[in-house]
CSV table of N, CA, C and O in Angstrom, one decimal:
chain,number,residue,atom,x,y,z
A,1,UNK,N,-53.0,49.4,-45.3
A,1,UNK,CA,-52.9,50.1,-44.0
A,1,UNK,C,-53.4,48.7,-43.3
A,1,UNK,O,-54.5,48.3,-43.5
A,2,UNK,N,-52.6,48.0,-42.3
A,2,UNK,CA,-53.4,47.4,-41.1
A,2,UNK,C,-54.2,47.7,-40.5
A,2,UNK,O,-54.4,48.7,-39.9
A,3,UNK,N,-55.2,46.9,-40.3
A,3,UNK,CA,-56.4,46.8,-39.1
A,3,UNK,C,-56.5,45.7,-39.1
A,3,UNK,O,-56.8,45.0,-39.3
A,4,UNK,N,-56.9,45.9,-37.1
A,4,UNK,CA,-57.3,44.6,-36.5
A,4,UNK,C,-58.5,44.6,-35.7
A,4,UNK,O,-58.9,46.0,-35.3
A,5,UNK,N,-58.8,43.7,-35.5
A,5,UNK,CA,-60.2,43.6,-34.3
A,5,UNK,C,-59.4,43.1,-33.5
A,5,UNK,O,-58.9,42.2,-33.3
A,6,UNK,N,-59.2,43.5,-32.1
A,6,UNK,CA,-58.5,43.1,-30.8
A,6,UNK,C,-59.4,42.8,-29.9
A,6,UNK,O,-60.3,43.8,-29.4
A,7,UNK,N,-59.7,41.8,-29.5
A,7,UNK,CA,-60.5,41.3,-28.4
A,7,UNK,C,-59.8,41.6,-26.9
A,7,UNK,O,-59.0,40.5,-26.4
A,8,UNK,N,-60.1,42.2,-26.4
A,8,UNK,CA,-59.3,42.2,-25.0
A,8,UNK,C,-60.0,41.7,-23.9
A,8,UNK,O,-61.5,41.7,-24.0
A,9,UNK,N,-59.8,40.7,-23.3
A,9,UNK,CA,-60.5,40.1,-22.4
A,9,UNK,C,-59.8,40.0,-21.0
A,9,UNK,O,-58.7,40.4,-20.7
A,10,UNK,N,-60.8,40.7,-19.9
A,10,UNK,CA,-60.3,41.4,-18.2
A,10,UNK,C,-60.3,39.8,-18.2
A,10,UNK,O,-61.6,39.2,-17.6
A,11,UNK,N,-59.2,38.9,-17.6
A,11,UNK,CA,-59.2,37.7,-16.2
A,11,UNK,C,-59.5,38.0,-14.9
A,11,UNK,O,-60.4,36.8,-14.7
A,12,UNK,N,-60.1,39.2,-14.7
A,12,UNK,CA,-60.3,38.6,-13.4
A,12,UNK,C,-62.4,38.7,-13.3
A,12,UNK,O,-62.8,38.2,-12.4
A,13,UNK,N,-62.7,39.1,-14.2
A,13,UNK,CA,-64.4,39.4,-14.4
A,13,UNK,C,-64.8,38.3,-15.3
A,13,UNK,O,-65.9,37.9,-15.6
A,14,UNK,N,-64.0,38.1,-16.3
A,14,UNK,CA,-63.9,37.2,-17.4
A,14,UNK,C,-65.4,38.0,-18.3
A,14,UNK,O,-65.8,37.4,-19.5
A,15,UNK,N,-65.2,39.5,-19.1
A,15,UNK,CA,-65.7,40.0,-19.3
A,15,UNK,C,-64.6,40.0,-21.1
A,15,UNK,O,-63.2,40.2,-20.6
A,16,UNK,N,-65.0,40.4,-22.1
A,16,UNK,CA,-64.2,40.8,-23.1
A,16,UNK,C,-64.9,42.2,-23.7
A,16,UNK,O,-66.4,42.5,-23.6
A,17,UNK,N,-63.9,42.7,-24.2
A,17,UNK,CA,-64.5,43.7,-25.0
A,17,UNK,C,-63.7,43.8,-26.5
A,17,UNK,O,-62.7,43.6,-26.2
A,18,UNK,N,-63.8,44.1,-27.6
A,18,UNK,CA,-63.8,44.3,-28.9
A,18,UNK,C,-63.1,46.2,-29.4
A,18,UNK,O,-64.3,46.9,-28.9
A,19,UNK,N,-62.4,46.2,-29.8
A,19,UNK,CA,-62.2,47.7,-30.1
A,19,UNK,C,-61.3,47.5,-31.6
A,19,UNK,O,-60.2,46.3,-31.9
A,20,UNK,N,-61.6,47.8,-32.5
A,20,UNK,CA,-61.2,48.4,-33.9
A,20,UNK,C,-59.6,48.6,-33.8
A,20,UNK,O,-60.0,49.9,-33.1
A,21,UNK,N,-58.9,48.6,-33.8
A,21,UNK,CA,-57.3,49.5,-34.2
A,21,UNK,C,-56.7,49.6,-36.0
A,21,UNK,O,-56.4,48.6,-36.6
A,22,UNK,N,-56.1,50.3,-36.3
A,22,UNK,CA,-55.5,51.4,-37.2
A,22,UNK,C,-54.5,51.6,-37.3
A,22,UNK,O,-54.3,52.3,-36.2
A,23,UNK,N,-53.5,52.1,-38.2
A,23,UNK,CA,-52.9,53.0,-38.1
A,23,UNK,C,-51.2,52.5,-37.3
A,23,UNK,O,-51.1,51.6,-37.0
A,24,UNK,N,-50.9,53.5,-36.3
A,24,UNK,CA,-50.1,53.6,-36.0
A,24,UNK,C,-50.1,52.3,-34.3
A,24,UNK,O,-49.6,51.4,-34.2
A,25,UNK,N,-51.3,52.5,-33.3
A,25,UNK,CA,-51.7,51.4,-33.0
A,25,UNK,C,-51.7,50.1,-33.4
A,25,UNK,O,-51.2,49.2,-32.5
A,26,UNK,N,-51.5,49.9,-34.5
A,26,UNK,CA,-51.9,48.3,-35.0
A,26,UNK,C,-50.4,48.1,-35.0
A,26,UNK,O,-50.1,46.6,-35.6
A,27,UNK,N,-49.9,48.7,-35.6
A,27,UNK,CA,-48.0,48.5,-36.1
A,27,UNK,C,-48.1,48.7,-34.6
A,27,UNK,O,-46.7,47.2,-35.6
A,28,UNK,N,-48.3,48.4,-33.8
A,28,UNK,CA,-47.4,47.7,-32.6
A,28,UNK,C,-47.8,45.8,-32.3
A,28,UNK,O,-46.8,45.5,-31.5
A,29,UNK,N,-48.3,45.9,-33.0
A,29,UNK,CA,-48.7,44.6,-33.1
A,29,UNK,C,-48.2,43.9,-34.1
A,29,UNK,O,-47.5,42.7,-33.6
A,30,UNK,N,-47.7,44.5,-34.9
A,30,UNK,CA,-47.2,43.6,-36.2
A,30,UNK,C,-45.2,43.2,-35.4
A,30,UNK,O,-44.6,43.9,-35.0
A,31,UNK,N,-45.5,41.8,-36.0
A,31,UNK,CA,-44.1,41.4,-35.8
A,31,UNK,C,-44.0,40.5,-34.4
A,31,UNK,O,-43.4,40.4,-33.6
A,32,UNK,N,-45.2,40.8,-33.6
A,32,UNK,CA,-45.1,40.1,-32.2
A,32,UNK,C,-45.8,38.7,-31.9
A,32,UNK,O,-46.3,38.4,-33.3
A,33,UNK,N,-45.4,38.1,-31.2
A,33,UNK,CA,-45.4,36.6,-31.5
A,33,UNK,C,-47.2,36.3,-30.0
A,33,UNK,O,-46.7,37.4,-29.2
A,34,UNK,N,-47.6,35.3,-30.4
A,34,UNK,CA,-48.5,35.3,-29.2
A,34,UNK,C,-47.5,34.7,-27.5
A,34,UNK,O,-46.4,34.4,-27.4
A,35,UNK,N,-47.9,35.4,-26.8
A,35,UNK,CA,-47.2,35.4,-25.0
A,35,UNK,C,-46.5,37.1,-25.0
A,35,UNK,O,-45.7,36.7,-23.9
A,36,UNK,N,-46.2,37.3,-26.2
A,36,UNK,CA,-45.3,39.2,-26.3
A,36,UNK,C,-46.6,39.8,-25.1
A,36,UNK,O,-47.5,39.4,-25.0
A,37,UNK,N,-45.5,40.8,-24.6
A,37,UNK,CA,-46.8,41.5,-23.7
A,37,UNK,C,-46.3,43.1,-24.6
A,37,UNK,O,-45.0,43.4,-24.5
A,38,UNK,N,-47.3,44.0,-24.2
A,38,UNK,CA,-47.4,45.5,-25.1
A,38,UNK,C,-47.7,46.0,-24.1
A,38,UNK,O,-49.1,45.5,-23.2
A,39,UNK,N,-47.7,47.3,-24.3
A,39,UNK,CA,-48.8,48.4,-23.7
A,39,UNK,C,-49.9,48.3,-24.0
A,39,UNK,O,-50.2,48.6,-25.0
A,40,UNK,N,-50.9,48.6,-22.8
A,40,UNK,CA,-52.1,48.6,-23.1
A,40,UNK,C,-52.4,50.1,-24.1
A,40,UNK,O,-54.2,50.0,-24.8
A,41,UNK,N,-51.7,51.7,-24.3
A,41,UNK,CA,-52.5,52.3,-25.3
A,41,UNK,C,-52.8,52.3,-26.5
A,41,UNK,O,-53.0,53.2,-27.4
A,42,UNK,N,-52.6,51.1,-27.1
A,42,UNK,CA,-52.7,50.9,-28.4
A,42,UNK,C,-54.2,50.3,-28.6
A,42,UNK,O,-55.0,50.5,-29.6
A,43,UNK,N,-55.1,50.1,-27.6
A,43,UNK,CA,-56.1,49.6,-27.2
A,43,UNK,C,-57.4,50.4,-26.7
A,43,UNK,O,-58.1,50.3,-26.1
A,44,UNK,N,-56.4,51.4,-26.1
A,44,UNK,CA,-57.2,52.2,-24.9
A,44,UNK,C,-56.8,52.5,-23.5
A,44,UNK,O,-57.5,52.4,-22.9
A,45,UNK,N,-55.9,51.4,-23.3
A,45,UNK,CA,-55.7,50.6,-22.3
A,45,UNK,C,-54.2,52.0,-21.5
A,45,UNK,O,-53.5,50.6,-20.9
A,46,UNK,N,-54.5,52.8,-21.5
A,46,UNK,CA,-52.9,53.3,-20.4
A,46,UNK,C,-53.3,53.4,-19.0
A,46,UNK,O,-54.2,52.8,-18.3
A,47,UNK,N,-51.7,52.6,-19.0
A,47,UNK,CA,-51.4,52.1,-17.7
A,47,UNK,C,-51.4,51.0,-17.6
A,47,UNK,O,-51.6,49.8,-16.3
A,48,UNK,N,-52.2,50.0,-18.3
A,48,UNK,CA,-52.1,48.3,-18.1
A,48,UNK,C,-51.0,48.0,-19.5
A,48,UNK,O,-50.5,48.2,-20.3
A,49,UNK,N,-50.8,46.4,-19.5
A,49,UNK,CA,-50.2,46.2,-20.1
A,49,UNK,C,-51.3,44.7,-20.6
A,49,UNK,O,-51.6,43.9,-19.2
A,50,UNK,N,-50.8,44.5,-21.8
A,50,UNK,CA,-51.6,43.2,-22.7
A,50,UNK,C,-51.2,42.3,-23.2
A,50,UNK,O,-49.4,42.9,-23.5
A,51,UNK,N,-51.3,41.2,-22.9
A,51,UNK,CA,-50.7,39.7,-23.3
A,51,UNK,C,-51.3,39.6,-24.6
A,51,UNK,O,-52.0,39.3,-24.6
A,52,UNK,N,-50.8,39.3,-26.2
A,52,UNK,CA,-51.5,38.3,-26.4
A,52,UNK,C,-51.7,37.2,-26.6
A,52,UNK,O,-50.7,36.4,-26.5
A,53,UNK,N,-52.9,36.6,-26.4
A,53,UNK,CA,-52.9,35.0,-26.1
A,53,UNK,C,-53.6,34.4,-27.4
A,53,UNK,O,-53.5,33.1,-27.5
A,54,UNK,N,-54.0,35.0,-28.6
A,54,UNK,CA,-54.0,34.1,-29.7
A,54,UNK,C,-55.0,35.0,-30.7
A,54,UNK,O,-54.8,35.9,-30.7
A,55,UNK,N,-55.2,34.8,-32.2
A,55,UNK,CA,-55.9,35.3,-32.6
A,55,UNK,C,-56.7,34.6,-34.1
A,55,UNK,O,-56.1,32.8,-34.0
A,56,UNK,N,-56.7,35.1,-35.2
A,56,UNK,CA,-57.1,34.7,-36.7
A,56,UNK,C,-57.0,35.4,-37.7
A,56,UNK,O,-57.0,36.7,-37.0
A,57,UNK,N,-56.8,34.7,-38.9
A,57,UNK,CA,-56.6,35.4,-40.0
A,57,UNK,C,-58.3,35.3,-40.5
A,57,UNK,O,-59.2,35.4,-39.8
A,58,UNK,N,-58.2,36.6,-41.7
A,58,UNK,CA,-59.0,36.7,-42.1
A,58,UNK,C,-59.9,35.1,-42.6
A,58,UNK,O,-61.8,35.6,-43.2
A,59,UNK,N,-59.8,34.2,-42.9
A,59,UNK,CA,-60.6,33.5,-43.2
A,59,UNK,C,-60.9,32.6,-41.6
A,59,UNK,O,-61.5,31.1,-42.3
A,60,UNK,N,-60.1,32.8,-40.7
A,60,UNK,CA,-61.0,32.2,-39.5
A,60,UNK,C,-59.9,31.0,-39.2
A,60,UNK,O,-60.3,30.4,-38.1
A,61,UNK,N,-58.5,30.7,-39.9
A,61,UNK,CA,-57.4,29.8,-39.2
A,61,UNK,C,-57.0,30.4,-37.8
A,61,UNK,O,-57.1,31.9,-38.1
A,62,UNK,N,-57.2,29.7,-37.3
A,62,UNK,CA,-56.3,30.3,-36.1
A,62,UNK,C,-54.8,30.3,-35.7
A,62,UNK,O,-54.4,29.1,-36.5
A,63,UNK,N,-54.2,31.2,-35.1
A,63,UNK,CA,-53.2,31.0,-35.0
A,63,UNK,C,-52.6,30.0,-33.6
A,63,UNK,O,-53.3,30.0,-32.5
A,64,UNK,N,-51.5,29.5,-33.7
A,64,UNK,CA,-51.2,28.7,-32.9
A,64,UNK,C,-50.0,28.5,-32.2
A,64,UNK,O,-48.8,28.8,-33.1
A,65,UNK,N,-49.7,28.5,-31.4
A,65,UNK,CA,-48.1,28.6,-30.7
A,65,UNK,C,-47.0,28.0,-30.7
A,65,UNK,O,-45.8,28.4,-31.0
A,66,UNK,N,-47.7,26.1,-31.2
A,66,UNK,CA,-46.6,25.9,-31.7
A,66,UNK,C,-45.6,26.1,-33.1
A,66,UNK,O,-44.9,25.4,-33.5
A,67,UNK,N,-46.6,26.7,-34.1
A,67,UNK,CA,-46.1,27.2,-35.5
A,67,UNK,C,-45.6,28.1,-35.4
A,67,UNK,O,-45.8,29.3,-34.8
A,68,UNK,N,-44.2,27.9,-35.6
A,68,UNK,CA,-43.3,29.4,-35.9
A,68,UNK,C,-43.4,30.7,-37.2
A,68,UNK,O,-44.2,29.5,-38.4
A,69,UNK,N,-43.6,31.6,-36.8
A,69,UNK,CA,-43.6,32.3,-38.1
A,69,UNK,C,-45.1,32.8,-38.5
A,69,UNK,O,-45.8,32.6,-38.0
A,70,UNK,N,-44.9,33.3,-39.3
A,70,UNK,CA,-46.7,33.6,-39.6
A,70,UNK,C,-46.8,33.1,-40.8
A,70,UNK,O,-48.5,32.7,-41.5
A,71,UNK,N,-46.3,31.9,-41.2
A,71,UNK,CA,-46.3,30.9,-42.4
A,71,UNK,C,-48.3,29.9,-41.8
A,71,UNK,O,-48.7,29.8,-41.0
A,72,UNK,N,-49.0,29.7,-43.1
A,72,UNK,CA,-50.0,28.5,-42.9
A,72,UNK,C,-49.1,27.1,-42.8
A,72,UNK,O,-48.0,27.0,-43.5
A,73,UNK,N,-49.8,26.5,-41.8
A,73,UNK,CA,-49.8,25.0,-41.9
A,73,UNK,C,-50.4,24.0,-41.8
A,73,UNK,O,-51.0,24.3,-41.0
A,74,UNK,N,-50.7,22.9,-42.3
A,74,UNK,CA,-51.4,21.7,-42.0
A,74,UNK,C,-51.0,20.9,-40.9
A,74,UNK,O,-49.5,20.5,-41.4
A,75,UNK,N,-52.1,20.7,-40.3
A,75,UNK,CA,-51.0,19.5,-38.8
A,75,UNK,C,-52.2,18.9,-38.8
A,75,UNK,O,-53.6,19.1,-38.7
A,76,UNK,N,-51.9,17.3,-38.1
A,76,UNK,CA,-52.5,16.7,-38.0
A,76,UNK,C,-53.3,17.0,-36.2
A,76,UNK,O,-52.2,16.4,-35.9
A,77,UNK,N,-54.0,17.2,-35.5
A,77,UNK,CA,-54.2,17.6,-34.7
A,77,UNK,C,-55.8,16.4,-34.2
A,77,UNK,O,-56.4,16.0,-34.5
A,78,UNK,N,-55.0,16.3,-32.6
A,78,UNK,CA,-55.9,16.2,-32.1
A,78,UNK,C,-56.5,16.3,-30.9
A,78,UNK,O,-57.3,15.5,-30.3
A,79,UNK,N,-56.7,17.5,-31.2
A,79,UNK,CA,-57.5,18.5,-30.7
A,79,UNK,C,-56.3,20.0,-29.7
A,79,UNK,O,-55.6,20.3,-30.6
A,80,UNK,N,-56.9,21.2,-29.1
A,80,UNK,CA,-55.8,22.1,-28.5
A,80,UNK,C,-57.0,23.5,-30.1
A,80,UNK,O,-58.3,23.2,-30.8
A,81,UNK,N,-56.3,23.9,-30.2
A,81,UNK,CA,-56.4,25.5,-30.7
A,81,UNK,C,-57.0,24.5,-32.1
A,81,UNK,O,-55.6,24.0,-32.7
A,82,UNK,N,-57.6,24.9,-32.5
A,82,UNK,CA,-58.3,24.6,-34.1
A,82,UNK,C,-59.2,23.2,-34.4
A,82,UNK,O,-59.8,23.2,-35.3
A,83,UNK,N,-59.2,22.3,-33.5
A,83,UNK,CA,-59.8,21.4,-33.5
A,83,UNK,C,-60.8,20.6,-32.0
A,83,UNK,O,-59.0,20.7,-31.2
A,84,UNK,N,-61.6,20.5,-32.4
A,84,UNK,CA,-62.6,20.0,-30.8
A,84,UNK,C,-63.1,18.5,-31.4
A,84,UNK,O,-64.1,18.6,-31.6
A,85,UNK,N,-62.0,17.6,-31.3
A,85,UNK,CA,-62.7,16.2,-31.4
A,85,UNK,C,-63.8,15.5,-30.4
A,85,UNK,O,-64.1,16.2,-29.7
A,86,UNK,N,-65.1,14.8,-31.6
A,86,UNK,CA,-65.8,14.6,-30.7
A,86,UNK,C,-66.2,13.3,-30.4
A,86,UNK,O,-67.0,12.7,-29.4
A,87,UNK,N,-64.8,12.6,-30.8
A,87,UNK,CA,-64.6,10.9,-29.7
A,87,UNK,C,-63.4,10.9,-29.5
A,87,UNK,O,-62.7,11.2,-30.8
A,88,UNK,N,-63.4,9.9,-28.3
A,88,UNK,CA,-61.5,9.4,-28.3
A,88,UNK,C,-60.7,9.0,-29.7
A,88,UNK,O,-61.6,8.1,-30.6
A,89,UNK,N,-59.8,9.5,-29.8
A,89,UNK,CA,-58.5,9.2,-30.3
A,89,UNK,C,-58.9,9.7,-32.3
A,89,UNK,O,-58.4,9.1,-32.7
A,90,UNK,N,-60.2,10.5,-32.0
A,90,UNK,CA,-59.9,11.3,-33.3
A,90,UNK,C,-59.0,12.4,-33.8
A,90,UNK,O,-59.2,13.4,-32.9
A,91,UNK,N,-58.6,12.5,-34.8
A,91,UNK,CA,-57.8,13.2,-35.5
A,91,UNK,C,-57.8,14.2,-36.5
A,91,UNK,O,-58.9,13.3,-37.7
A,92,UNK,N,-57.6,15.4,-37.0
A,92,UNK,CA,-57.9,15.6,-38.3
A,92,UNK,C,-57.2,16.5,-38.5
A,92,UNK,O,-56.5,17.3,-38.1
A,93,UNK,N,-56.7,16.9,-40.2
A,93,UNK,CA,-55.7,17.6,-40.3
A,93,UNK,C,-56.1,18.6,-40.7
A,93,UNK,O,-57.3,19.5,-41.7
A,94,UNK,N,-55.7,20.6,-40.1
A,94,UNK,CA,-56.4,21.8,-40.2
A,94,UNK,C,-55.7,22.4,-40.3
A,94,UNK,O,-53.9,22.4,-40.1
A,95,UNK,N,-55.8,23.4,-41.5
A,95,UNK,CA,-54.9,24.7,-41.3
A,95,UNK,C,-55.1,25.3,-40.7
A,95,UNK,O,-55.9,25.9,-40.0
A,96,UNK,N,-53.7,25.8,-39.7
A,96,UNK,CA,-53.1,26.6,-38.7
A,96,UNK,C,-52.2,27.8,-39.4
A,96,UNK,O,-51.5,28.0,-40.4
A,97,UNK,N,-52.3,29.0,-38.8
A,97,UNK,CA,-51.6,30.2,-39.2
A,97,UNK,C,-50.1,30.0,-37.9
A,97,UNK,O,-50.7,29.9,-36.6
A,98,UNK,N,-49.0,30.5,-38.1
A,98,UNK,CA,-48.4,30.1,-37.2
A,98,UNK,C,-48.2,31.4,-36.2
A,98,UNK,O,-49.5,32.3,-36.1
A,99,UNK,N,-47.5,31.5,-34.7
A,99,UNK,CA,-47.8,32.2,-33.6
A,99,UNK,C,-47.5,34.1,-33.7
A,99,UNK,O,-47.5,34.6,-33.2
A,100,UNK,N,-46.6,34.7,-35.0
A,100,UNK,CA,-46.4,35.6,-35.4
A,100,UNK,C,-47.4,36.2,-36.0
A,100,UNK,O,-48.2,36.4,-36.3
A,101,UNK,N,-47.5,38.1,-35.9
A,101,UNK,CA,-48.8,38.4,-36.1
A,101,UNK,C,-48.0,39.0,-37.1
A,101,UNK,O,-46.6,39.8,-37.1
A,102,UNK,N,-48.8,39.2,-38.7
A,102,UNK,CA,-48.6,40.5,-39.7
A,102,UNK,C,-49.7,40.9,-39.9
A,102,UNK,O,-50.8,40.6,-39.4
A,103,UNK,N,-49.8,41.3,-41.3
A,103,UNK,CA,-51.1,41.9,-41.7
A,103,UNK,C,-52.2,40.9,-42.5
A,103,UNK,O,-53.4,41.4,-42.6
A,104,UNK,N,-52.0,39.5,-42.4
A,104,UNK,CA,-53.1,38.6,-42.8
A,104,UNK,C,-53.7,38.3,-41.1
A,104,UNK,O,-54.9,37.7,-42.1
A,105,UNK,N,-53.4,38.7,-40.7
A,105,UNK,CA,-54.4,38.5,-38.9
A,105,UNK,C,-55.6,39.6,-38.8
A,105,UNK,O,-55.1,40.7,-39.4
A,106,UNK,N,-56.4,39.2,-38.7
A,106,UNK,CA,-57.6,39.8,-39.0
A,106,UNK,C,-58.4,40.1,-37.4
A,106,UNK,O,-58.5,41.4,-37.3
A,107,UNK,N,-58.0,39.5,-36.4
A,107,UNK,CA,-58.3,39.5,-35.0
A,107,UNK,C,-57.3,39.1,-34.3
A,107,UNK,O,-56.7,37.8,-34.3
A,108,UNK,N,-56.7,39.6,-33.3
A,108,UNK,CA,-56.1,39.3,-32.4
A,108,UNK,C,-56.9,39.8,-30.8
A,108,UNK,O,-57.7,40.3,-30.7
A,109,UNK,N,-56.5,38.3,-30.1
A,109,UNK,CA,-57.5,38.4,-29.0
A,109,UNK,C,-55.8,38.5,-27.5
A,109,UNK,O,-54.8,38.0,-28.1
A,110,UNK,N,-55.8,39.2,-26.7
A,110,UNK,CA,-55.3,39.7,-25.8
A,110,UNK,C,-56.2,39.6,-24.6
A,110,UNK,O,-57.5,39.6,-24.4
A,111,UNK,N,-54.9,39.7,-23.4
A,111,UNK,CA,-55.5,40.1,-22.3
A,111,UNK,C,-55.0,40.5,-21.0
A,111,UNK,O,-53.6,40.7,-21.2
A,112,UNK,N,-55.7,41.8,-20.7
A,112,UNK,CA,-54.8,42.8,-19.3
A,112,UNK,C,-54.0,41.5,-18.2
A,112,UNK,O,-55.1,41.3,-17.3
A,113,UNK,N,-53.0,41.5,-18.4
A,113,UNK,CA,-52.0,40.7,-17.2
A,113,UNK,C,-51.9,41.7,-16.0
A,113,UNK,O,-52.0,41.4,-15.4
A,114,UNK,N,-51.6,43.4,-16.4
A,114,UNK,CA,-51.3,44.1,-14.9
A,114,UNK,C,-51.6,45.7,-15.8
A,114,UNK,O,-51.8,46.0,-16.9
A,115,UNK,N,-52.4,46.2,-14.5
A,115,UNK,CA,-52.4,47.3,-14.5
A,115,UNK,C,-53.5,47.6,-13.2
A,115,UNK,O,-53.6,47.6,-12.4
A,116,UNK,N,-53.8,49.7,-13.2
A,116,UNK,CA,-54.3,49.8,-12.0
A,116,UNK,C,-55.7,50.2,-12.4
A,116,UNK,O,-56.0,50.5,-13.6
A,117,UNK,N,-57.1,49.5,-12.1
A,117,UNK,CA,-58.1,49.8,-12.2
A,117,UNK,C,-58.4,48.6,-13.0
A,117,UNK,O,-58.1,47.9,-12.8
A,118,UNK,N,-60.1,49.4,-13.0
A,118,UNK,CA,-61.0,47.9,-14.1
A,118,UNK,C,-60.8,48.2,-15.2
A,118,UNK,O,-61.3,49.7,-15.4
A,119,UNK,N,-60.7,46.9,-15.2
A,119,UNK,CA,-61.0,47.1,-17.6
A,119,UNK,C,-62.4,47.6,-17.9
A,119,UNK,O,-61.9,48.4,-19.0
A,120,UNK,N,-63.3,47.4,-17.2
A,120,UNK,CA,-64.6,47.5,-17.7
A,120,UNK,C,-64.8,49.1,-17.5
A,120,UNK,O,-65.7,49.5,-18.1
A,121,UNK,N,-64.3,49.3,-16.6
A,121,UNK,CA,-64.5,51.0,-16.3
A,121,UNK,C,-63.3,51.4,-17.5
A,121,UNK,O,-64.8,52.8,-17.7
A,122,UNK,N,-62.2,51.3,-17.9
A,122,UNK,CA,-61.5,52.5,-18.9
A,122,UNK,C,-62.3,52.1,-20.4
A,122,UNK,O,-62.6,53.0,-21.3
A,123,UNK,N,-63.1,50.9,-21.1
A,123,UNK,CA,-63.4,50.2,-22.6
A,123,UNK,C,-64.8,50.5,-22.2
A,123,UNK,O,-65.1,49.6,-23.2
A,124,UNK,N,-65.1,50.0,-20.8
A,124,UNK,CA,-66.7,49.4,-21.1
A,124,UNK,C,-67.5,50.8,-22.2
A,124,UNK,O,-67.4,52.3,-22.3
A,125,UNK,N,-68.6,50.4,-22.8
A,125,UNK,CA,-69.3,51.0,-24.4
A,125,UNK,C,-70.1,52.2,-23.4
A,125,UNK,O,-70.9,53.1,-23.8
A,126,UNK,N,-71.1,51.6,-22.3
A,126,UNK,CA,-72.3,52.3,-21.5
A,126,UNK,C,-73.5,52.1,-22.2
A,126,UNK,O,-74.4,52.1,-22.6
A,127,UNK,N,-73.4,51.1,-23.3
A,127,UNK,CA,-74.5,50.3,-23.9
A,127,UNK,C,-75.8,50.0,-22.9
A,127,UNK,O,-76.9,50.3,-22.8
A,128,UNK,N,-75.3,49.5,-21.7
A,128,UNK,CA,-76.1,49.0,-20.3
A,128,UNK,C,-76.8,49.5,-20.1
A,128,UNK,O,-77.7,49.8,-19.7
A,129,UNK,N,-76.0,51.1,-19.9
A,129,UNK,CA,-76.3,52.1,-19.2
A,129,UNK,C,-77.7,53.1,-20.3
A,129,UNK,O,-78.5,53.7,-20.0
A,130,UNK,N,-77.3,52.8,-21.9
A,130,UNK,CA,-78.5,53.4,-22.6
A,130,UNK,C,-79.3,52.6,-22.4
A,130,UNK,O,-80.6,53.1,-22.6
A,131,UNK,N,-79.6,51.7,-22.2
A,131,UNK,CA,-80.2,50.5,-22.1
A,131,UNK,C,-81.5,50.6,-21.4
A,131,UNK,O,-82.9,51.1,-21.1
A,132,UNK,N,-80.7,50.9,-20.2
A,132,UNK,CA,-81.2,51.2,-18.4
A,132,UNK,C,-82.5,52.5,-18.8
A,132,UNK,O,-83.2,52.3,-18.4
A,133,UNK,N,-81.7,53.3,-19.6
A,133,UNK,CA,-82.7,54.5,-19.3
A,133,UNK,C,-83.3,54.4,-20.4
A,133,UNK,O,-84.7,55.1,-20.1
A,134,UNK,N,-83.5,53.8,-21.5
A,134,UNK,CA,-84.2,53.4,-22.3
A,134,UNK,C,-86.1,52.9,-21.6
A,134,UNK,O,-87.2,52.8,-21.9
A,135,UNK,N,-85.6,52.1,-20.6
A,135,UNK,CA,-86.8,51.4,-19.3
A,135,UNK,C,-87.7,52.3,-18.8
A,135,UNK,O,-88.5,52.2,-18.0
A,136,UNK,N,-86.9,53.4,-18.5
A,136,UNK,CA,-87.4,54.1,-17.4
A,136,UNK,C,-88.6,54.9,-18.2
A,136,UNK,O,-88.9,55.3,-18.7
């Protein structure tokens, strides 16, 4: 059975929320590519539309939009997703994963692009409220 860690970003506030997704909800992500939009019901955001913005596999290899399919590929990178150069002109050969979501992907990054209400109200854990109650 496929299981993903989905990181939902709220572009309005900059907050992120993590959700474990498995079963039928995880199957909604299979075969989708970076940039695809799907319904937010899979992560508990009914009424929202979410866009896949990236992800990584179980070994930490990032997904890149310019690599087709689900395959692994070694690229000579000058920067961007998967490599941050420390000096001008630095390049490095990095193994990255393709832009399509499959069962080897461990984490999927998504962004809420359209919907009614506030993402924090729907996905908020209430962890801050519990901490505040302990202080009293």
